[in-house]
Amino acid sequence: MLDKLARLEEEHRELEARLADPEVLKDPKRYQALSRRYAEMGEVIALIREYRKVLQDLEGVEGLLEDPELKEVARAEREALLARKGELERQLERYLLPKDPLDARDAILEIRAGTGGEEAALFARDLLEMYLRFAEEMGYEAEILDANPTDLGGFAKVVVEVRGEGAYGTFKYESGVHRVQRVPATETQGRIHTSTATVAVLPKAEESDFQLNLDEIRIDVMRASGPGGQGVNTTDSAVRVVHLPTGITVTCQESRSQIKNREKALMVLRSRLLEMRRAEEAERLRQTRLAQIGTGERSEKIRTYNFPQSRVTDHRIGFTTHDLEGVLSGHLQPLLEALRRADQERQLEAMTEA
């Protein structure tokens, strides 16, 4: 364990040096990404330092056990130090778990209105705005790849690419069914309705992940629909890509360039195929899948946003906050950190049982 902890300390020192590099200071996005990682490591570095201090104190106490006058006090102190040593080792193990190599990638978010009609579409818009604000807060870049707006300003579907180091690892716990309980804008009698929207988070696939066979793909070109200006609606810039073996269909129309829309649609297709392959592998390794917080089950109800009580509850871990406004404003970090910790604890339990 000490060798692994030493590597974490070395990474922390390297980050500190890079943050002081004038070249890094000239690049705000790079500086923000490094600062975020440096801050994330703050807790584990504090634990490592305390752990080393406990080991040092244990060595000192061992020498006092032979002293007739101090051995009772030394024995009690030794027991307390051993207990703390065990606690610290348990906490540090979370940071030494194997990392998903895809966590460092960009992310693709697909948000779809579920049950609830127009209110569900408006809720999908709220989730989109929440994620865009959170991405900005984290220093990520977000770009809408495809959107199907509704008459009242909601979205039947919207697809967003989030770019930045660790975007997928940050957003992956958002996959699942999100439920909202509130009085809809379309409700005239003040009754509370329950609506849903589904979120799928995919790691952005690289070309090397999938060598697409163009004989298995149909590409249709059409006019873009919905808001976007005269140029968007009168040119054949929208692209629909159909993967014939699986039936997966991807549409992209946000750019006025047909070529760019085609590239983005193929990128999303690769990401969906990558996620499909990962799901198949997870099914074969069911025990590993059971050790994870729900990260990919679209049918799993993961969270409720209750407006009358200003409450947000994540059902996977029993996390509740009454800062509904803050969450919808993009302050997701405490919630996602709690999910990450719970996921790590479940992985540790699975490893112990194995």
CSV table of C-alpha atoms in Angstrom, one decimal:
chain,number,residue,atom,x,y,z
A,1,MET,CA,0.0,0.0,0.0
A,2,LEU,CA,2.8,2.4,0.9
A,3,ASP,CA,4.2,2.3,-2.7
A,4,LYS,CA,0.8,3.2,-4.1
A,5,LEU,CA,0.4,6.0,-1.6
A,6,ALA,CA,3.8,7.3,-2.6
A,7,ARG,CA,2.7,7.5,-6.2
A,8,LEU,CA,-0.4,9.5,-5.2
A,9,GLU,CA,1.9,11.9,-3.3
A,10,GLU,CA,4.2,12.2,-6.3
A,11,GLU,CA,1.2,13.0,-8.5
A,12,HIS,CA,0.1,15.7,-6.1
A,13,ARG,CA,3.6,17.3,-6.1
A,14,GLU,CA,3.7,17.2,-9.9
A,15,LEU,CA,0.3,18.9,-10.1
A,16,GLU,CA,1.5,21.6,-7.6
A,17,ALA,CA,4.6,22.2,-9.9
A,18,ARG,CA,2.5,22.4,-13.0
A,19,LEU,CA,0.0,24.8,-11.5
A,20,ALA,CA,3.0,27.1,-10.9
A,21,ASP,CA,4.2,26.8,-14.5
A,22,PRO,CA,3.8,30.1,-16.4
A,23,GLU,CA,2.8,28.2,-19.5
A,24,VAL,CA,-0.1,26.6,-17.7
A,25,LEU,CA,-1.2,29.9,-16.2
A,26,LYS,CA,-1.6,31.2,-19.7
A,27,ASP,CA,-4.1,28.4,-20.5
A,28,PRO,CA,-7.3,29.0,-18.4
A,29,LYS,CA,-8.9,25.7,-19.3
A,30,ARG,CA,-5.9,23.6,-18.6
A,31,TYR,CA,-5.3,25.5,-15.4
A,32,GLN,CA,-8.9,24.9,-14.3
A,33,ALA,CA,-8.6,21.2,-15.1
A,34,LEU,CA,-5.4,20.8,-13.2
A,35,SER,CA,-6.8,22.9,-10.3
A,36,ARG,CA,-9.8,20.6,-10.1
A,37,ARG,CA,-7.7,17.5,-9.9
A,38,TYR,CA,-5.4,19.1,-7.3
A,39,ALA,CA,-8.4,20.0,-5.2
A,40,GLU,CA,-9.8,16.5,-5.6
A,41,MET,CA,-6.6,15.0,-4.3
A,42,GLY,CA,-6.6,17.3,-1.2
A,43,GLU,CA,-8.6,14.8,0.9
A,44,VAL,CA,-6.5,11.7,0.1
A,45,ILE,CA,-3.2,13.6,0.7
A,46,ALA,CA,-4.4,14.7,4.1
A,47,LEU,CA,-5.3,11.0,4.9
A,48,ILE,CA,-1.9,9.9,3.7
A,49,ARG,CA,-0.1,12.4,5.9
A,50,GLU,CA,-2.2,11.3,8.9
A,51,TYR,CA,-1.5,7.7,8.1
A,52,ARG,CA,2.2,8.2,8.0
A,53,LYS,CA,2.0,10.1,11.3
A,54,VAL,CA,0.1,7.2,12.9
A,55,LEU,CA,2.8,4.7,11.7
A,56,GLN,CA,5.5,7.0,13.1
A,57,ASP,CA,3.7,7.2,16.5
A,58,LEU,CA,3.2,3.5,16.6
A,59,GLU,CA,6.9,3.0,16.3
A,60,GLY,CA,7.5,5.4,19.2
A,61,VAL,CA,4.9,3.7,21.4
A,62,GLU,CA,6.4,0.2,20.8
A,63,GLY,CA,9.6,1.4,22.6
A,64,LEU,CA,7.6,2.5,25.6
A,65,LEU,CA,5.9,-0.9,26.2
A,66,GLU,CA,9.0,-2.2,28.0
A,67,ASP,CA,9.0,0.7,30.5
A,68,PRO,CA,7.3,-0.5,33.7
A,69,GLU,CA,6.0,3.0,34.6
A,70,LEU,CA,4.6,3.8,31.1
A,71,LYS,CA,3.6,0.5,29.7
A,72,GLU,CA,-0.1,0.8,30.7
A,73,VAL,CA,-0.4,4.2,29.1
A,74,ALA,CA,1.6,3.0,26.1
A,75,ARG,CA,-0.6,0.0,25.7
A,76,ALA,CA,-3.8,2.1,25.7
A,77,GLU,CA,-2.2,4.6,23.2
A,78,ARG,CA,-1.1,1.7,21.0
A,79,GLU,CA,-4.6,0.3,20.9
A,80,ALA,CA,-6.0,3.7,19.9
A,81,LEU,CA,-3.4,4.1,17.2
A,82,LEU,CA,-4.0,0.6,15.8
A,83,ALA,CA,-7.7,1.4,15.6
A,84,ARG,CA,-7.1,4.7,13.8
A,85,LYS,CA,-4.6,2.9,11.5
A,86,GLY,CA,-7.3,0.4,10.4
A,87,GLU,CA,-9.8,3.3,9.8
A,88,LEU,CA,-7.3,5.2,7.7
A,89,GLU,CA,-6.4,2.1,5.7
A,90,ARG,CA,-10.1,1.5,4.9
A,91,GLN,CA,-10.5,5.0,3.7
A,92,LEU,CA,-7.4,5.0,1.7
A,93,GLU,CA,-8.4,1.7,-0.1
A,94,ARG,CA,-11.1,3.7,-1.8
A,95,TYR,CA,-8.5,5.8,-3.6
A,96,LEU,CA,-6.5,2.7,-4.6
A,97,LEU,CA,-9.3,1.0,-6.4
A,98,PRO,CA,-8.7,0.3,-10.2
A,99,LYS,CA,-10.1,3.2,-12.2
A,100,ASP,CA,-12.3,2.8,-15.3
A,101,PRO,CA,-10.0,3.9,-18.2
A,102,LEU,CA,-12.9,5.5,-19.9
A,103,ASP,CA,-13.5,7.9,-17.0
A,104,ALA,CA,-11.0,10.4,-18.4
A,105,ARG,CA,-12.9,10.7,-21.7
A,106,ASP,CA,-15.4,13.2,-22.9
A,107,ALA,CA,-19.1,12.4,-22.4
A,108,ILE,CA,-22.2,12.2,-24.5
A,109,LEU,CA,-25.5,13.0,-22.7
A,110,GLU,CA,-28.8,12.0,-24.2
A,111,ILE,CA,-31.9,13.5,-22.4
A,112,ARG,CA,-35.3,12.3,-23.4
A,113,ALA,CA,-38.8,13.3,-22.2
A,114,GLY,CA,-40.5,10.4,-20.5
A,115,THR,CA,-44.0,10.1,-19.1
A,116,GLY,CA,-45.9,13.3,-18.6
A,117,GLY,CA,-46.4,14.8,-22.0
A,118,GLU,CA,-45.4,18.5,-22.4
A,119,GLU,CA,-44.5,18.7,-18.7
A,120,ALA,CA,-41.9,15.9,-19.3
A,121,ALA,CA,-40.4,17.8,-22.2
A,122,LEU,CA,-40.1,20.9,-20.0
A,123,PHE,CA,-38.4,18.8,-17.3
A,124,ALA,CA,-36.0,17.5,-19.9
A,125,ARG,CA,-35.2,21.2,-20.6
A,126,ASP,CA,-34.6,21.8,-16.9
A,127,LEU,CA,-32.2,18.9,-16.8
A,128,LEU,CA,-30.4,20.2,-19.8
A,129,GLU,CA,-29.9,23.6,-18.3
A,130,MET,CA,-28.8,22.0,-15.0
A,131,TYR,CA,-26.1,20.0,-16.8
A,132,LEU,CA,-25.0,22.9,-18.9
A,133,ARG,CA,-24.5,25.0,-15.7
A,134,PHE,CA,-22.7,22.2,-14.0
A,135,ALA,CA,-20.4,21.7,-17.0
A,136,GLU,CA,-19.5,25.4,-16.9
A,137,GLU,CA,-18.9,25.2,-13.2
A,138,MET,CA,-16.5,22.3,-13.7
A,139,GLY,CA,-14.6,24.0,-16.6
A,140,TYR,CA,-16.0,21.7,-19.3
A,141,GLU,CA,-17.1,22.7,-22.7
A,142,ALA,CA,-20.7,21.6,-23.7
A,143,GLU,CA,-22.1,21.5,-27.2
A,144,ILE,CA,-25.6,20.6,-28.3
A,145,LEU,CA,-25.4,18.0,-31.1
A,146,ASP,CA,-29.1,17.4,-31.7
A,147,ALA,CA,-32.4,18.6,-30.3
A,148,ASN,CA,-36.1,18.1,-30.8
A,149,PRO,CA,-37.8,21.1,-29.2
A,150,THR,CA,-41.5,21.2,-28.4
A,151,ASP,CA,-44.0,24.0,-28.9
A,152,LEU,CA,-43.8,25.2,-25.2
A,153,GLY,CA,-40.0,25.3,-25.1
A,154,GLY,CA,-39.3,21.9,-23.8
A,155,PHE,CA,-37.3,19.1,-25.5
A,156,ALA,CA,-38.6,15.7,-26.6
A,157,LYS,CA,-34.9,14.8,-27.0
A,158,VAL,CA,-31.6,16.6,-26.7
A,159,VAL,CA,-28.0,15.3,-27.2
A,160,VAL,CA,-25.0,17.1,-25.7
A,161,GLU,CA,-21.3,16.5,-26.0
A,162,VAL,CA,-19.4,17.5,-22.8
A,163,ARG,CA,-15.6,17.9,-23.5
A,164,GLY,CA,-13.0,18.0,-20.8
A,165,GLU,CA,-10.6,15.7,-18.8
A,166,GLY,CA,-12.7,13.3,-16.8
A,167,ALA,CA,-16.1,14.4,-18.1
A,168,TYR,CA,-17.5,10.9,-18.4
A,169,GLY,CA,-16.2,9.9,-15.0
A,170,THR,CA,-18.0,13.0,-13.6
A,171,PHE,CA,-21.3,12.6,-15.4
A,172,LYS,CA,-21.7,8.8,-15.6
A,173,TYR,CA,-23.8,8.5,-12.4
A,174,GLU,CA,-26.6,10.6,-14.0
A,175,SER,CA,-27.8,7.7,-16.2
A,176,GLY,CA,-31.3,6.6,-15.4
A,177,VAL,CA,-34.8,7.9,-14.9
A,178,HIS,CA,-35.2,11.3,-13.3
A,179,ARG,CA,-38.6,12.1,-11.8
A,180,VAL,CA,-40.1,15.5,-11.1
A,181,GLN,CA,-43.1,16.2,-8.8
A,182,ARG,CA,-44.6,19.7,-9.2
A,183,VAL,CA,-47.5,21.8,-10.4
A,184,PRO,CA,-47.0,22.0,-14.2
A,185,ALA,CA,-47.3,25.4,-16.0
A,186,THR,CA,-50.1,23.8,-18.0
A,187,GLU,CA,-52.1,22.9,-14.9
A,188,THR,CA,-55.0,25.2,-14.1
A,189,GLN,CA,-56.2,23.7,-10.8
A,190,GLY,CA,-52.9,23.6,-9.0
A,191,ARG,CA,-52.6,19.8,-8.8
A,192,ILE,CA,-49.2,18.2,-8.5
A,193,HIS,CA,-48.1,16.0,-11.3
A,194,THR,CA,-45.4,13.4,-11.6
A,195,SER,CA,-43.3,13.4,-14.8
A,196,THR,CA,-40.1,11.7,-15.9
A,197,ALA,CA,-37.2,12.2,-18.2
A,198,THR,CA,-34.4,9.6,-19.0
A,199,VAL,CA,-30.7,10.4,-19.1
A,200,ALA,CA,-28.1,8.2,-20.8
A,201,VAL,CA,-24.4,9.1,-20.3
A,202,LEU,CA,-22.0,7.6,-22.8
A,203,PRO,CA,-18.2,7.8,-22.9
A,204,LYS,CA,-17.2,9.4,-26.2
A,205,ALA,CA,-15.9,6.8,-28.5
A,206,GLU,CA,-12.7,7.2,-30.5
A,207,GLU,CA,-12.4,5.9,-34.1
A,208,SER,CA,-10.1,3.2,-32.8
A,209,ASP,CA,-12.9,1.8,-30.6
A,210,PHE,CA,-15.0,0.9,-33.6
A,211,GLN,CA,-14.0,0.4,-37.2
A,212,LEU,CA,-17.5,1.1,-38.6
A,213,ASN,CA,-18.4,-0.9,-41.7
A,214,LEU,CA,-19.9,1.6,-44.1
A,215,ASP,CA,-21.8,-1.2,-45.8
A,216,GLU,CA,-23.8,-1.6,-42.5
A,217,ILE,CA,-24.6,2.1,-42.3
A,218,ARG,CA,-27.3,4.1,-44.0
A,219,ILE,CA,-26.8,7.9,-44.1
A,220,ASP,CA,-29.8,10.1,-44.9
A,221,VAL,CA,-29.6,13.8,-45.6
A,222,MET,CA,-32.6,16.1,-44.9
A,223,ARG,CA,-33.6,19.6,-44.0
A,224,ALA,CA,-33.2,20.6,-40.4
A,225,SER,CA,-36.4,21.1,-38.4
A,226,GLY,CA,-37.3,23.3,-35.5
A,227,PRO,CA,-35.9,26.7,-34.5
A,228,GLY,CA,-32.6,27.7,-36.0
A,229,GLY,CA,-33.0,30.4,-38.5
A,230,GLN,CA,-33.7,30.6,-42.2
A,231,GLY,CA,-30.4,29.0,-43.2
A,232,VAL,CA,-30.9,26.0,-41.0
A,233,ASN,CA,-34.4,25.2,-42.2
A,234,THR,CA,-33.9,25.7,-45.9
A,235,THR,CA,-30.7,23.6,-46.5
A,236,ASP,CA,-30.2,19.9,-46.5
A,237,SER,CA,-27.7,20.0,-43.6
A,238,ALA,CA,-29.3,17.5,-41.2
A,239,VAL,CA,-27.9,14.0,-41.2
A,240,ARG,CA,-29.5,10.8,-40.0
A,241,VAL,CA,-27.3,7.8,-39.5
A,242,VAL,CA,-28.8,4.3,-39.2
A,243,HIS,CA,-26.7,1.3,-38.0
A,244,LEU,CA,-28.4,-1.5,-39.8
A,245,PRO,CA,-27.3,-4.5,-37.7
A,246,THR,CA,-28.6,-2.9,-34.4
A,247,GLY,CA,-31.2,-0.4,-35.7
A,248,ILE,CA,-29.5,2.4,-33.7
A,249,THR,CA,-30.4,5.7,-35.3
A,250,VAL,CA,-28.6,9.0,-34.7
A,251,THR,CA,-29.7,12.4,-36.0
A,252,CYS,CA,-27.6,15.5,-36.0
A,253,GLN,CA,-28.8,18.9,-37.3
A,254,GLU,CA,-27.3,21.6,-35.0
A,255,SER,CA,-24.6,22.6,-37.4
A,256,ARG,CA,-25.2,24.3,-40.8
A,257,SER,CA,-22.5,22.1,-42.2
A,258,GLN,CA,-23.7,18.7,-43.5
A,259,ILE,CA,-20.1,17.4,-43.1
A,260,LYS,CA,-19.9,18.4,-39.5
A,261,ASN,CA,-23.3,16.9,-38.7
A,262,ARG,CA,-22.2,13.7,-40.4
A,263,GLU,CA,-19.0,13.5,-38.3
A,264,LYS,CA,-20.9,14.2,-35.1
A,265,ALA,CA,-23.6,11.7,-35.9
A,266,LEU,CA,-21.0,9.0,-36.5
A,267,MET,CA,-19.2,9.9,-33.3
A,268,VAL,CA,-22.4,9.5,-31.3
A,269,LEU,CA,-23.1,6.2,-33.1
A,270,ARG,CA,-19.6,4.9,-32.1
A,271,SER,CA,-20.3,6.0,-28.5
A,272,ARG,CA,-23.6,4.1,-28.4
A,273,LEU,CA,-22.0,1.0,-29.8
A,274,LEU,CA,-19.2,1.3,-27.3
A,275,GLU,CA,-21.7,1.5,-24.5
A,276,MET,CA,-23.6,-1.5,-25.9
A,277,ARG,CA,-20.4,-3.5,-25.9
A,278,ARG,CA,-19.7,-2.4,-22.3
A,279,ALA,CA,-23.2,-3.5,-21.2
A,280,GLU,CA,-22.7,-6.9,-22.8
A,281,GLU,CA,-19.4,-7.3,-21.0
A,282,ALA,CA,-21.0,-6.2,-17.7
A,283,GLU,CA,-23.7,-8.8,-18.1
A,284,ARG,CA,-21.1,-11.5,-18.4
A,285,LEU,CA,-19.4,-10.1,-15.3
A,286,ARG,CA,-22.6,-9.7,-13.3
A,287,GLN,CA,-20.9,-9.7,-9.9
A,288,THR,CA,-18.9,-6.6,-11.0
A,289,ARG,CA,-22.1,-5.0,-12.2
A,290,LEU,CA,-23.8,-5.6,-8.8
A,291,ALA,CA,-20.9,-3.8,-7.2
A,292,GLN,CA,-21.7,-0.6,-9.0
A,293,ILE,CA,-24.1,2.2,-8.3
A,294,GLY,CA,-26.6,2.2,-11.2
A,295,THR,CA,-24.6,3.7,-14.0
A,296,GLY,CA,-26.3,2.9,-17.3
A,297,GLU,CA,-29.7,1.4,-16.6
A,298,ARG,CA,-32.1,3.7,-18.4
A,299,SER,CA,-35.1,2.0,-16.7
A,300,GLU,CA,-33.8,2.6,-13.2
A,301,LYS,CA,-35.5,5.4,-11.3
A,302,ILE,CA,-32.5,7.2,-9.7
A,303,ARG,CA,-33.7,10.6,-8.5
A,304,THR,CA,-36.7,12.6,-7.6
A,305,TYR,CA,-37.0,16.4,-7.7
A,306,ASN,CA,-39.9,17.4,-5.4
A,307,PHE,CA,-40.8,21.1,-5.9
A,308,PRO,CA,-43.4,21.4,-3.1
A,309,GLN,CA,-40.9,20.3,-0.5
A,310,SER,CA,-37.8,21.8,-2.3
A,311,ARG,CA,-36.3,18.4,-2.0
A,312,VAL,CA,-34.0,16.3,-4.2
A,313,THR,CA,-33.6,12.6,-3.3
A,314,ASP,CA,-31.2,10.1,-4.9
A,315,HIS,CA,-32.8,6.7,-4.4
A,316,ARG,CA,-29.6,4.7,-5.0
A,317,ILE,CA,-27.9,5.9,-1.9
A,318,GLY,CA,-30.7,7.6,0.1
A,319,PHE,CA,-29.1,11.0,-0.4
A,320,THR,CA,-31.5,13.9,0.3
A,321,THR,CA,-31.0,17.7,0.1
A,322,HIS,CA,-33.5,20.5,0.4
A,323,ASP,CA,-31.5,22.7,-1.9
A,324,LEU,CA,-33.6,22.0,-5.0
A,325,GLU,CA,-32.8,25.4,-6.4
A,326,GLY,CA,-29.1,24.9,-6.0
A,327,VAL,CA,-29.1,21.5,-7.6
A,328,LEU,CA,-31.1,22.8,-10.6
A,329,SER,CA,-28.7,25.7,-10.8
A,330,GLY,CA,-25.9,23.2,-11.5
A,331,HIS,CA,-24.5,22.6,-8.0
A,332,LEU,CA,-24.2,18.9,-8.4
A,333,GLN,CA,-20.8,18.3,-6.9
A,334,PRO,CA,-21.9,17.2,-3.4
A,335,LEU,CA,-24.4,14.7,-4.8
A,336,LEU,CA,-22.0,13.2,-7.3
A,337,GLU,CA,-19.3,13.0,-4.7
A,338,ALA,CA,-21.6,11.0,-2.5
A,339,LEU,CA,-22.4,8.7,-5.3
A,340,ARG,CA,-18.8,8.2,-6.1
A,341,ARG,CA,-18.0,7.3,-2.5
A,342,ALA,CA,-20.9,4.9,-2.3
A,343,ASP,CA,-19.8,3.2,-5.5
A,344,GLN,CA,-16.2,2.8,-4.1
A,345,GLU,CA,-17.6,1.3,-0.9
A,346,ARG,CA,-19.6,-1.2,-2.8
A,347,GLN,CA,-16.6,-2.2,-4.9
A,348,LEU,CA,-14.6,-2.7,-1.7
A,349,GLU,CA,-17.3,-4.8,-0.2
A,350,ALA,CA,-17.5,-6.9,-3.4
A,351,MET,CA,-13.7,-7.4,-3.4
A,352,THR,CA,-13.8,-8.4,0.3
A,353,GLU,CA,-16.6,-10.9,-0.3
A,354,ALA,CA,-14.7,-12.4,-3.3
